[in-house]
Coordinates of C-alpha atoms in Angstrom, one line a residue:
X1 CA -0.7 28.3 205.2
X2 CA -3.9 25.7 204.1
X3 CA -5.5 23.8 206.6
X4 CA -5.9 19.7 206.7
X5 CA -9.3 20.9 205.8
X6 CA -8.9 23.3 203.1
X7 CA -6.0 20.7 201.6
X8 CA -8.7 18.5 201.5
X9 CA -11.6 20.5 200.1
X10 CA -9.3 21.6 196.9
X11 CA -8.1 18.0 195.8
X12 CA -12.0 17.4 195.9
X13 CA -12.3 20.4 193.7
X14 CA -8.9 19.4 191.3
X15 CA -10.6 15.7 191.0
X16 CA -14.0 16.4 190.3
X17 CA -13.2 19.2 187.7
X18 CA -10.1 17.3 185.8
X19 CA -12.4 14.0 185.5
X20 CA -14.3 16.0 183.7
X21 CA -12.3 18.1 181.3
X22 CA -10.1 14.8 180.9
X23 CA -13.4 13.5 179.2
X24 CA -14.5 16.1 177.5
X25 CA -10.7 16.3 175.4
X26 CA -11.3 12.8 175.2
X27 CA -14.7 13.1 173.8
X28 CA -13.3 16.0 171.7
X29 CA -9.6 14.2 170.5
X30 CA -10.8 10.8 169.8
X31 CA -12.2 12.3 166.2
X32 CA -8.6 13.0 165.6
X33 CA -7.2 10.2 166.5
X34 CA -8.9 8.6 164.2
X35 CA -8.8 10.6 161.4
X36 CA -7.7 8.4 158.9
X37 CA -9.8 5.6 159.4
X38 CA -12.9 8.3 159.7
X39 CA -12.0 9.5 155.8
X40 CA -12.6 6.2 154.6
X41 CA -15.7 6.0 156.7
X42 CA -17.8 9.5 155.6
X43 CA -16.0 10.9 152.5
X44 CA -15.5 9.0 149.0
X45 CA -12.8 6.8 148.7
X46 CA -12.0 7.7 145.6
X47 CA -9.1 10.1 146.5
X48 CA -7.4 9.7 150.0
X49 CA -5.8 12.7 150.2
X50 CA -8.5 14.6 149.6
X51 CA -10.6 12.4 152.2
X52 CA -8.2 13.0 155.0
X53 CA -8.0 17.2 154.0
X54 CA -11.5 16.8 154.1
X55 CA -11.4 15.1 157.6
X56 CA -9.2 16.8 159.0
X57 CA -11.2 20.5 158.2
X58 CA -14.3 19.0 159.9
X59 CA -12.0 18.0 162.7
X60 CA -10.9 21.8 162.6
X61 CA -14.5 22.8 162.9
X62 CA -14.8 22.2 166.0
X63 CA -11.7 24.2 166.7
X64 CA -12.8 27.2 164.6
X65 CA -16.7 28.0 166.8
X66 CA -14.6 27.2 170.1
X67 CA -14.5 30.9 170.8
X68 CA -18.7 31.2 170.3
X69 CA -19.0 28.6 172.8
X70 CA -16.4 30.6 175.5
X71 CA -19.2 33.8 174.8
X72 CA -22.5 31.6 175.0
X73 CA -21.2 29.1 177.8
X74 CA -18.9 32.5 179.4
X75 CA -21.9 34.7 179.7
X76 CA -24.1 31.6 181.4
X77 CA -21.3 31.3 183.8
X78 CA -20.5 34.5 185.1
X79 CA -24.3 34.8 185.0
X80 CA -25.3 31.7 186.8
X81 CA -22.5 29.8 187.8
X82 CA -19.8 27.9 187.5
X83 CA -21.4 24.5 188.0
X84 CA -23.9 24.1 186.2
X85 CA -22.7 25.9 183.2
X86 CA -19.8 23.4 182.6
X87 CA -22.6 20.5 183.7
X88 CA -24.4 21.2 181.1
X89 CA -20.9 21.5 178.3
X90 CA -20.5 18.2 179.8
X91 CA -23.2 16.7 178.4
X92 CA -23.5 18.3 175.4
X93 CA -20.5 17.1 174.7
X94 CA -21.1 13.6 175.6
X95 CA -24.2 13.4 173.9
X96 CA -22.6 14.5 170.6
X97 CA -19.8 12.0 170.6
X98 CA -21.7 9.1 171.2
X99 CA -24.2 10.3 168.1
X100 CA -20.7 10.4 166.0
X101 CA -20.3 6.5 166.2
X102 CA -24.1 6.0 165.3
X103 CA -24.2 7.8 162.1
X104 CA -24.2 5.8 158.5
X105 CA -21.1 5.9 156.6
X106 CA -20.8 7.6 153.1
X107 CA -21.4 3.9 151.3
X108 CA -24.7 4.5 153.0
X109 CA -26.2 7.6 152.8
X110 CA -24.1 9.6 150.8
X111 CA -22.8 13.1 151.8
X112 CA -25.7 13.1 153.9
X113 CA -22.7 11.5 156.3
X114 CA -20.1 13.9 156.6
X115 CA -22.7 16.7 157.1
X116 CA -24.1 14.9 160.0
X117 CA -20.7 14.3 161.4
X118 CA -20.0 18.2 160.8
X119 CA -22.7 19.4 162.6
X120 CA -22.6 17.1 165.6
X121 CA -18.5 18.2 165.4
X122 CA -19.6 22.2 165.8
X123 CA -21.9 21.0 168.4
X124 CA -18.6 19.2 170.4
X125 CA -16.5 22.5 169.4
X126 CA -19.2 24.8 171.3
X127 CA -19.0 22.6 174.5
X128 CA -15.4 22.3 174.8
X129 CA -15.5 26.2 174.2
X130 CA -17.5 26.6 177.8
X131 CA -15.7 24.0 179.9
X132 CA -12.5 24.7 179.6
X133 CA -12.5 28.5 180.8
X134 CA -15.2 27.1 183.7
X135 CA -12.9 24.5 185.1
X136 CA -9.9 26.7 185.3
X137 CA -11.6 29.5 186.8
X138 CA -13.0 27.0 189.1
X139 CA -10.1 25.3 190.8
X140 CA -8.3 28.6 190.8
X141 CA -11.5 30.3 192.6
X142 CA -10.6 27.8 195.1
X143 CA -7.3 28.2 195.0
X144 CA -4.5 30.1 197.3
X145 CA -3.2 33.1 195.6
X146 CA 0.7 31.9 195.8
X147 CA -0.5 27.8 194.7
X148 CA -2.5 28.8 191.8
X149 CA 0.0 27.8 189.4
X150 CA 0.6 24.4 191.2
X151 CA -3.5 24.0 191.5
X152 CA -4.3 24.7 187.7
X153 CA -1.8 23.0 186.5
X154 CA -4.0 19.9 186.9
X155 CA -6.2 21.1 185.2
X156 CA -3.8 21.8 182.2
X157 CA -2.7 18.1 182.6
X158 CA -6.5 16.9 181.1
X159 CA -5.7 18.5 177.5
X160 CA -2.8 15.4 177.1
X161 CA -3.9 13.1 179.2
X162 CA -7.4 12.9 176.8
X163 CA -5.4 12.3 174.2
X164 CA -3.6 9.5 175.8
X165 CA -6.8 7.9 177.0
X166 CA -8.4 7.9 173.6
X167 CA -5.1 6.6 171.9
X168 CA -5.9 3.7 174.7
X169 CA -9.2 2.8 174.3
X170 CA -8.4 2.8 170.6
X171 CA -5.6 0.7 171.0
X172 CA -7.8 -1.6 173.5
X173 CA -10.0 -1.7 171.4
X174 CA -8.8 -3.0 168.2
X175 CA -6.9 -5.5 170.2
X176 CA -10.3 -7.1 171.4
X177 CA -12.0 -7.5 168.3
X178 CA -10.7 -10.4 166.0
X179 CA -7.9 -12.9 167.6
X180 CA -5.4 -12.0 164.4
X181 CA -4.2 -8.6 163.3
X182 CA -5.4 -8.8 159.5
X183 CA -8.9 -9.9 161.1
X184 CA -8.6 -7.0 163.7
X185 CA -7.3 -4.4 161.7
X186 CA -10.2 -5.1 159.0
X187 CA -13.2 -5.6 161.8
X188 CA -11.7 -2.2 163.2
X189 CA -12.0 -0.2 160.5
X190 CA -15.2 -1.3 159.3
X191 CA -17.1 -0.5 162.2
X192 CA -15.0 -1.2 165.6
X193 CA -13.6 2.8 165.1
X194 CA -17.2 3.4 167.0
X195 CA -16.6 1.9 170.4
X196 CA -14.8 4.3 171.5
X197 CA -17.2 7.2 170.8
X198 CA -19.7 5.0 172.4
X199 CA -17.9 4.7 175.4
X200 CA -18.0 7.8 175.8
X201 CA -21.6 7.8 177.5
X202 CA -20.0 5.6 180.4
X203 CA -17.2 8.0 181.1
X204 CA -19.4 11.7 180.9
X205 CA -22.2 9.2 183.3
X206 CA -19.4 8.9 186.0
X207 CA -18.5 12.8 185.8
X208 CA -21.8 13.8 185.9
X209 CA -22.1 11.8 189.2
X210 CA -19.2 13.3 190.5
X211 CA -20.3 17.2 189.2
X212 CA -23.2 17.0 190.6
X213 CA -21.8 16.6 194.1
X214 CA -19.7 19.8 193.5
X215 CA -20.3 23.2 195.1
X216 CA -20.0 26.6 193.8
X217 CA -17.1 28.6 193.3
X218 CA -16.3 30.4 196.9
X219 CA -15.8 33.8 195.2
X220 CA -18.5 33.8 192.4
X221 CA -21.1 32.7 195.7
X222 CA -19.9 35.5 197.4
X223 CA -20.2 38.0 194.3
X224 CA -23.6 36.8 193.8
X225 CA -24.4 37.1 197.2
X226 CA -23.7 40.8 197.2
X227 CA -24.8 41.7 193.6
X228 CA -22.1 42.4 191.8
X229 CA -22.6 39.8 188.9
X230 CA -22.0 41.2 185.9
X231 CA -25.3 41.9 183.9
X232 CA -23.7 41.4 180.9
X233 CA -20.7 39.6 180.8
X234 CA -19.8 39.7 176.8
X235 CA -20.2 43.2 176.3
X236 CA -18.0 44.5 179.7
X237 CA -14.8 41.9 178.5
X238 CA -15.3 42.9 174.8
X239 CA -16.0 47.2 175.4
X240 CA -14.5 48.1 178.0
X241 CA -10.8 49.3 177.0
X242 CA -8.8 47.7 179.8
X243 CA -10.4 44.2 179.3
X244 CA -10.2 44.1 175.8
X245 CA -6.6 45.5 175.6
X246 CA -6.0 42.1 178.2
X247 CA -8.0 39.9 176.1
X248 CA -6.1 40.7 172.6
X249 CA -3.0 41.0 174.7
X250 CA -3.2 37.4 176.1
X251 CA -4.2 36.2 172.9
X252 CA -1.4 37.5 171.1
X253 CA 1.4 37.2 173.4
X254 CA 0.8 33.7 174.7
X255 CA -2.5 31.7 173.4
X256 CA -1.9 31.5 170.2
X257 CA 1.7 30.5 170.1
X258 CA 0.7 28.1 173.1
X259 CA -2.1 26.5 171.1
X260 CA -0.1 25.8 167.7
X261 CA 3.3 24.4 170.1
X262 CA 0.5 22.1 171.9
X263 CA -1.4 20.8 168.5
X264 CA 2.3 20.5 166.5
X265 CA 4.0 18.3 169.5
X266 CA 0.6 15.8 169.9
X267 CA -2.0 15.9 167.2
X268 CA 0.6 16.9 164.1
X269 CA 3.4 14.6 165.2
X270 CA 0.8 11.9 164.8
X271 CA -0.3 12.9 161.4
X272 CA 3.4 13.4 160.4
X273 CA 4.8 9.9 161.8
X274 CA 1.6 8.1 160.0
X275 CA 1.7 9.9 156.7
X276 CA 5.5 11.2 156.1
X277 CA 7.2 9.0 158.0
X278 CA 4.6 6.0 157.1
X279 CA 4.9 4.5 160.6
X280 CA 2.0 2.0 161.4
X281 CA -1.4 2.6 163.1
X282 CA -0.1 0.5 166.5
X283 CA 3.4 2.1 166.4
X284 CA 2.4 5.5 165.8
X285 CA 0.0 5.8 169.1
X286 CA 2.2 4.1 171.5
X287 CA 4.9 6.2 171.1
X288 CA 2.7 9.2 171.3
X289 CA 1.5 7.2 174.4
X290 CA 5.1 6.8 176.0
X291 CA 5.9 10.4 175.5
X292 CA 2.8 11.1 177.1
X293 CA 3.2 9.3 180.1
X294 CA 7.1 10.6 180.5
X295 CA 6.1 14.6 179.9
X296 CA 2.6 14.8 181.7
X297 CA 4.5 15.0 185.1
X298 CA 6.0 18.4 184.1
X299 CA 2.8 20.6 183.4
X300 CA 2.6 20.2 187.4
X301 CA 6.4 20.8 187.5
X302 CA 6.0 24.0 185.2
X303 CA 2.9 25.4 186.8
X304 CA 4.6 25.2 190.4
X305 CA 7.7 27.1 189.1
X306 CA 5.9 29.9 187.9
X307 CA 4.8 30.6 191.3
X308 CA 8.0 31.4 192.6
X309 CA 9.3 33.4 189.0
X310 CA 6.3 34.3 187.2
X311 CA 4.5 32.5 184.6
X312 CA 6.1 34.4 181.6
X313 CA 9.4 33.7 181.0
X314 CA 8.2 29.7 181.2
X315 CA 6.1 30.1 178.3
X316 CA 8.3 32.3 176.2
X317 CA 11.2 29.9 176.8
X318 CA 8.9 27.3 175.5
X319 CA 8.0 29.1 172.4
X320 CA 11.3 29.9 171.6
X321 CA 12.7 26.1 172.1
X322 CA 9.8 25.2 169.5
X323 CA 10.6 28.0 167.0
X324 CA 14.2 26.8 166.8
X325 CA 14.1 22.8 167.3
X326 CA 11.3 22.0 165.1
X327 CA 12.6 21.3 161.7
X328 CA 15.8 19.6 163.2
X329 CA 13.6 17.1 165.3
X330 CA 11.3 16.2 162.2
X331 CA 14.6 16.2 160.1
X332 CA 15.3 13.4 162.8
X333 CA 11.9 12.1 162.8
X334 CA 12.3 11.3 159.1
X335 CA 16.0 9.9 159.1
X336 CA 14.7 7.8 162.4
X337 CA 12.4 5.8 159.7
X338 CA 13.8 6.0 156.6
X339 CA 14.8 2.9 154.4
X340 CA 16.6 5.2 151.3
X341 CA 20.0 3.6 150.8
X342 CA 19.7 0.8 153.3
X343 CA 20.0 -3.0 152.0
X344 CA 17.0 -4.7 152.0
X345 CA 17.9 -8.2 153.4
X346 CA 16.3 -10.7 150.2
X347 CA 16.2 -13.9 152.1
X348 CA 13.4 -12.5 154.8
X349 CA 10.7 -11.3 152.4
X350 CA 7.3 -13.0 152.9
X351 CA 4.3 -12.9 150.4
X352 CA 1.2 -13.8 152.0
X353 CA -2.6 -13.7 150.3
X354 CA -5.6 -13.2 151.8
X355 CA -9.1 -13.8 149.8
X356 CA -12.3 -12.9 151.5
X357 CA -16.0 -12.1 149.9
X358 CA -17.2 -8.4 149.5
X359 CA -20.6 -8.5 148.7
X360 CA -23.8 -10.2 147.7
X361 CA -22.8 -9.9 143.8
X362 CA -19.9 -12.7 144.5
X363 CA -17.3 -9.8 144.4
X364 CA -14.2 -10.7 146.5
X365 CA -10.9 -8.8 147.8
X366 CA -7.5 -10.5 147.5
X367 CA -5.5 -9.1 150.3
X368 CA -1.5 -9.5 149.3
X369 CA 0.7 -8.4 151.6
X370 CA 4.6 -8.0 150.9
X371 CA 6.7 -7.8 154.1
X372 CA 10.1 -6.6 153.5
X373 CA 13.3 -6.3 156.4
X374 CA 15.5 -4.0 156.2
X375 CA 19.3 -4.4 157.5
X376 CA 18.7 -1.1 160.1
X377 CA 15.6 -2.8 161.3
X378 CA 13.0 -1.5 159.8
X379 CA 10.0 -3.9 158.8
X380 CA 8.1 -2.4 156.1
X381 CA 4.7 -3.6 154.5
X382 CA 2.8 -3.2 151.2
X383 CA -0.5 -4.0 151.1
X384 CA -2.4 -4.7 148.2
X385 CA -6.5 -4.9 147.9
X386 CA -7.2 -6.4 144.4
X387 CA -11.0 -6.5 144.2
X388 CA -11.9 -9.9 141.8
X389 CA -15.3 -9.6 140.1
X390 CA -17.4 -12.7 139.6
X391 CA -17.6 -12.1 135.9
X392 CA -13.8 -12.0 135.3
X393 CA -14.3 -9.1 132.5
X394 CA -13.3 -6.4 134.8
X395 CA -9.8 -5.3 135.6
X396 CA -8.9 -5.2 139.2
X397 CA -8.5 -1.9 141.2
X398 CA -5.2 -2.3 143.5
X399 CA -5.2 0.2 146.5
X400 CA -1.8 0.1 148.0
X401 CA -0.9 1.1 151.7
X402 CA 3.0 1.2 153.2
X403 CA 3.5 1.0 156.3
X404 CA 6.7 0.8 158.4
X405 CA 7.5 -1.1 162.0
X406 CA 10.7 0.0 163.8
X407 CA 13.3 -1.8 165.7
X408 CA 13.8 -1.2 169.5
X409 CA 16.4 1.8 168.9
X410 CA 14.4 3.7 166.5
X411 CA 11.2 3.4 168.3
X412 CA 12.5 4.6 171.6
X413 CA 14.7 7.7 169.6
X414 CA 11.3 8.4 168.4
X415 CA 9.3 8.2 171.6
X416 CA 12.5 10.7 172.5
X417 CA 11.8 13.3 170.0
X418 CA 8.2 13.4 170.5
X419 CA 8.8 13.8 174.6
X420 CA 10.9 16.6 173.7
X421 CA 7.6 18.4 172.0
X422 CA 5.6 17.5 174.6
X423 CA 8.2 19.0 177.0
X424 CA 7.9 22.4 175.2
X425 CA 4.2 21.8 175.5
X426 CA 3.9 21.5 179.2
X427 CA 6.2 24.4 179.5
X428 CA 3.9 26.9 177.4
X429 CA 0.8 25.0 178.4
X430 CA 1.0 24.5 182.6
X431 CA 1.3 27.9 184.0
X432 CA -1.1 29.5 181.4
X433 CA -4.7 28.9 182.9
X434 CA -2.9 30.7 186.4
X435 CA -1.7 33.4 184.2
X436 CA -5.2 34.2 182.5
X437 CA -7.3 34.0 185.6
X438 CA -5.1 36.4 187.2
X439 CA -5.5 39.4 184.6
X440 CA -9.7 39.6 184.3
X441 CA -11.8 40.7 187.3
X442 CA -13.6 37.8 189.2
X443 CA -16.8 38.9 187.7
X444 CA -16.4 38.8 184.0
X445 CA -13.9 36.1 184.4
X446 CA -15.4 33.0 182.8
X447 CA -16.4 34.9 179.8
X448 CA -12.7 37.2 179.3
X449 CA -10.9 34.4 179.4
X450 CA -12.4 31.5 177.6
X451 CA -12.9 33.7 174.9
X452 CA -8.5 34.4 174.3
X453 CA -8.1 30.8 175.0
X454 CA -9.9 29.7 172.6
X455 CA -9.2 31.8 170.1
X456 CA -5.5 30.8 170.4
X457 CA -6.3 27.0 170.5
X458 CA -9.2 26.1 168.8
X459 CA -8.6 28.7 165.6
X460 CA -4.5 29.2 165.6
X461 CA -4.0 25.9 167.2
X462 CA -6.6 23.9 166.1
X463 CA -6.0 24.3 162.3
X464 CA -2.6 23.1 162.7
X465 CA -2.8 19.6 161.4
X466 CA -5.1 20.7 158.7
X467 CA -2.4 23.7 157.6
X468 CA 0.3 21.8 158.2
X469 CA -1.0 18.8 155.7
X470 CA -2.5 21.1 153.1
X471 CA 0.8 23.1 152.8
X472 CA 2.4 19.4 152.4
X473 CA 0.4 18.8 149.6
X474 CA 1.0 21.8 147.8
X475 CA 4.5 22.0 148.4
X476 CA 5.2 18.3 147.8
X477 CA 8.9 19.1 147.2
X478 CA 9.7 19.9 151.3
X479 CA 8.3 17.4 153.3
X480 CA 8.4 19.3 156.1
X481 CA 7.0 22.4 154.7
X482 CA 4.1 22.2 157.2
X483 CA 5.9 23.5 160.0
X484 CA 6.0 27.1 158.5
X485 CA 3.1 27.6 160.2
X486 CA 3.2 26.6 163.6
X487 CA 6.6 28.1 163.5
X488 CA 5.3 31.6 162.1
X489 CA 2.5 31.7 164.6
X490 CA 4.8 31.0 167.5
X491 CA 7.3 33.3 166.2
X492 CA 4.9 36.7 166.3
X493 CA 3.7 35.3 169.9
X494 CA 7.4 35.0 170.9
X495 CA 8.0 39.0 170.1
X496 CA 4.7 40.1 171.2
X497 CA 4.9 38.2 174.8
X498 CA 8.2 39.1 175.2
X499 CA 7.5 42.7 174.6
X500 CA 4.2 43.5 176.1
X501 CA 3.8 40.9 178.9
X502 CA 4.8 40.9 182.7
X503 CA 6.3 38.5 184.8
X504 CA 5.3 40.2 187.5
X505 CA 2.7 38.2 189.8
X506 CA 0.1 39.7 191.5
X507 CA -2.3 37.1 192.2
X508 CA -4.9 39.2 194.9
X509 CA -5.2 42.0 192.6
X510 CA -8.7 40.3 191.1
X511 CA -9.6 38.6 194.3

């Protein structure tokens, strides 16, 4: 039974390490958030599709040297600590997203850009690859044996609720910018996408505050006190047989599977509702946002429960809800915003033009935009952006962009069937930091199991959106041909986990 005092102490510990990680996803998801607008900003314009492929492997990047930060930033923190060691991910990762909104666009100079962007993106990859593992084992160091689940769960709340803060400050932000859409919508994507990677200096400023108030880990103290750090942390998870076995074992029965479930039900439902179902920008994030807010509640609910049955069976029943609602709920997805067959009603649709200058040459764009109802509800706009030359002997270039508003009853069906993947998400995601802290010894603990996490999320789940849209455009023929993958990868977890895992909770064996 805690103590007022000890009650006290770990919410202190929960809120100074989740303030943290909640930035650091931020810092790390607000590239993808705005993928689209970033392919017009650092690759040629010239083909989209290939600019948003090519976005969205540098967005992967990051994901793929994840597991090189959980050795480097691992072996500093079962070496030195806990603290300082995700201190310092902290503002590495800070420092690189705020450089993201100060480099020159492709117009500027050249591929110089998305090289820049690249490397600063492997730098963000190799933070998140250290904190992660560091604030887990730290709240669970901290933790009672029979709350861990409940404790790190809060911890597994900071994944999604990043995401939701940077679809806010987004959203916030290309509010604030112009007082009509058109103006805002144009000042955004021209250079407004950078405000929120600049505010990301304010946020890592205020978590490094708080960090730096934080104590040490109770049990890595004590282990250092007595000198039984591990010398070297890398080589004992990776060559000695027990830890490894753990490491490829928690990798392959419940990482990997949890990492593409958590990037298909947030970042791919995004991608999909913007580019299959061509929702608009606004739409798009705040139903992501209302689904969000409605799910976050049961990565708490999930990690409690698996400290009365065992943290296995929760994940494996989330797996296995994926593998077999996937294709039915983006079958859904697409119906929910489709216009095939449906009258368009005549008498509502509006032209309206929109000429501006370009550049110093007396260019200008003519902006027509075609708004079209639909009897189901459905607003749907084309966009048009003829660029006029001063000369008059050029032909225009037209660039057209769809985009679709939904009534009341769609949008909410769709918030629906995006809480649902967020639902499988918590389920797989809550109890897994308390079940990988509770297989590898104290000592080597940072190290063995960043390394699995991040293998699972930042290479199986990370390249999700980037998989799922390259299969799309191979196989243009099934639009949801993208979902092979996660579906796959979650599949061989499923069997694997369900095999070779226990249930069975044993939280003092490590302690």
């Amino acid at each position: 039974m805690q103590s007022t005092a000890e009650k006290k102490t770990i919410r202190k510990v929960i809120f100074a390490s989740s303030v943290g990680t909640l930035i650091e996803w931020y810092d790390f998801y607000i590239f993808g958030s705005l993928a689209p607008i970033i392919a017009m900003q650092f690759f040629p314009k010239t083909n989209p599709t290939a600019a948003l492929l090519s976005t969205l492997a540098t967005f992967a990047a990051g994901f793929i040297v994840r597991p090189f930060g959980a050795l480097v930033f691992g072996r500093l923190g079962d070496m030195v600590g806990r603290k300082y060691t995700f201190l310092l991910t902290l503002i590495l990762m800070g420092g690189s997203t705020f450089a993201i909104g100060l480099v020159p666009g492709y117009d500027t100079i050249g591929f110089a850009a998305p090289l820049i962007v690249l490397l600063l993106r492997l730098v963000q990859g190799l933070a998140l690859g250290g904190e992660y593992g560091g604030a887990a084992t730290y709240v669970a160091e901290h933790s009672p044996a029979e709350r861990r689940g409940y404790y790190t769960s809060w911890i597994q709340t900071t994944a999604t609720l990043g995401l939701l803060l940077s679809l806010g400050i987004i959203l916030i932000t290309r509010k604030s910018l112009a007082p009509n859409d058109a103006d805002s919508i144009r000042v955004f994507e021209d250079w407004g996408w950078r405000i929120p990677f600049w505010f990301s200096v304010v946020l890592v400023g205020m978590s490094i505050y708080i960090r730096l108030k934080m104590h040490e880990s109770p049990l890595f103290s004590k282990l250092k006190a007595e000198g039984k750090t591990s010398k070297n942390p890398i080589k004992e998870s990776l060559m000695h047989k027990g830890n490894l076995k753990m490491v490829l074992l928690s990798l392959f029965g419940a990482t990997m599977g949890q990492g593409v479930v958590w990037y298909t039900g947030q970042f791919y439902a995004q991608t999909f509702l913007e580019t299959a179902c061509k929702v608009d920008f606004e739409q798009t994030r705040t139903i992501l946002i209302w689904a969000i807010i409605f799910a976050t509640p049961l990565f708490i609910f999930f990690g409690n429960l698996s400290d009365k049955i065992g943290r296995k069976w929760i994940i494996m029943a989330g797996l296995f809800l994926a593998v077999i609602s996937y294709r039915p709920i983006y079958t859904q997805m697409l119906a929910v915003a489709s216009t095939k067959d449906v009258v368009m009603d005549d008498s509502k649709t509006k032209i309206e033009r929109l000429i501006r200058p370009d550049d110093a040459k007396g260019h200008s764009i003519q902006t027509t935009t075609t708004t079209h109802l639909y009897q189901n509800g459905i607003t749907e706009k084309l966009v048009h952006n003829d660029t006029l030359y001063a000369n008059g002997l050029e032909k225009p270039q037209t660039v057209d962009k769809l985009s679709k508003e939904l009534p009341d009853d769609g949008y909410w069906t769709m918030v629906a069937l995006i809480f649902v993947q967020i639902v499988f998400v918590t389920m797989v995601y809550g109890p897994i930091a308390a079940f990988l802290v509770e297989i590898f010894p104290t000592k080597i603990r940072y190290t063995s199991m960043s390394l699995p996490y991040h293998l699972g999320n930042g290479v199986f789940g990370g390249m999700t959106p980037f998989i799922a849209v390259l299969l799309g455009t191979l196989y243009a023929g099934d639009v949801l041909v993208g979902l092979w993958y996660p579906i796959a990868i979650a599949v061989v977890c499923l069997v694997i986990g369900t095999i070779y895992l226990s249930n069975k909770i044993d939280p003092e064996v490590n302690d």
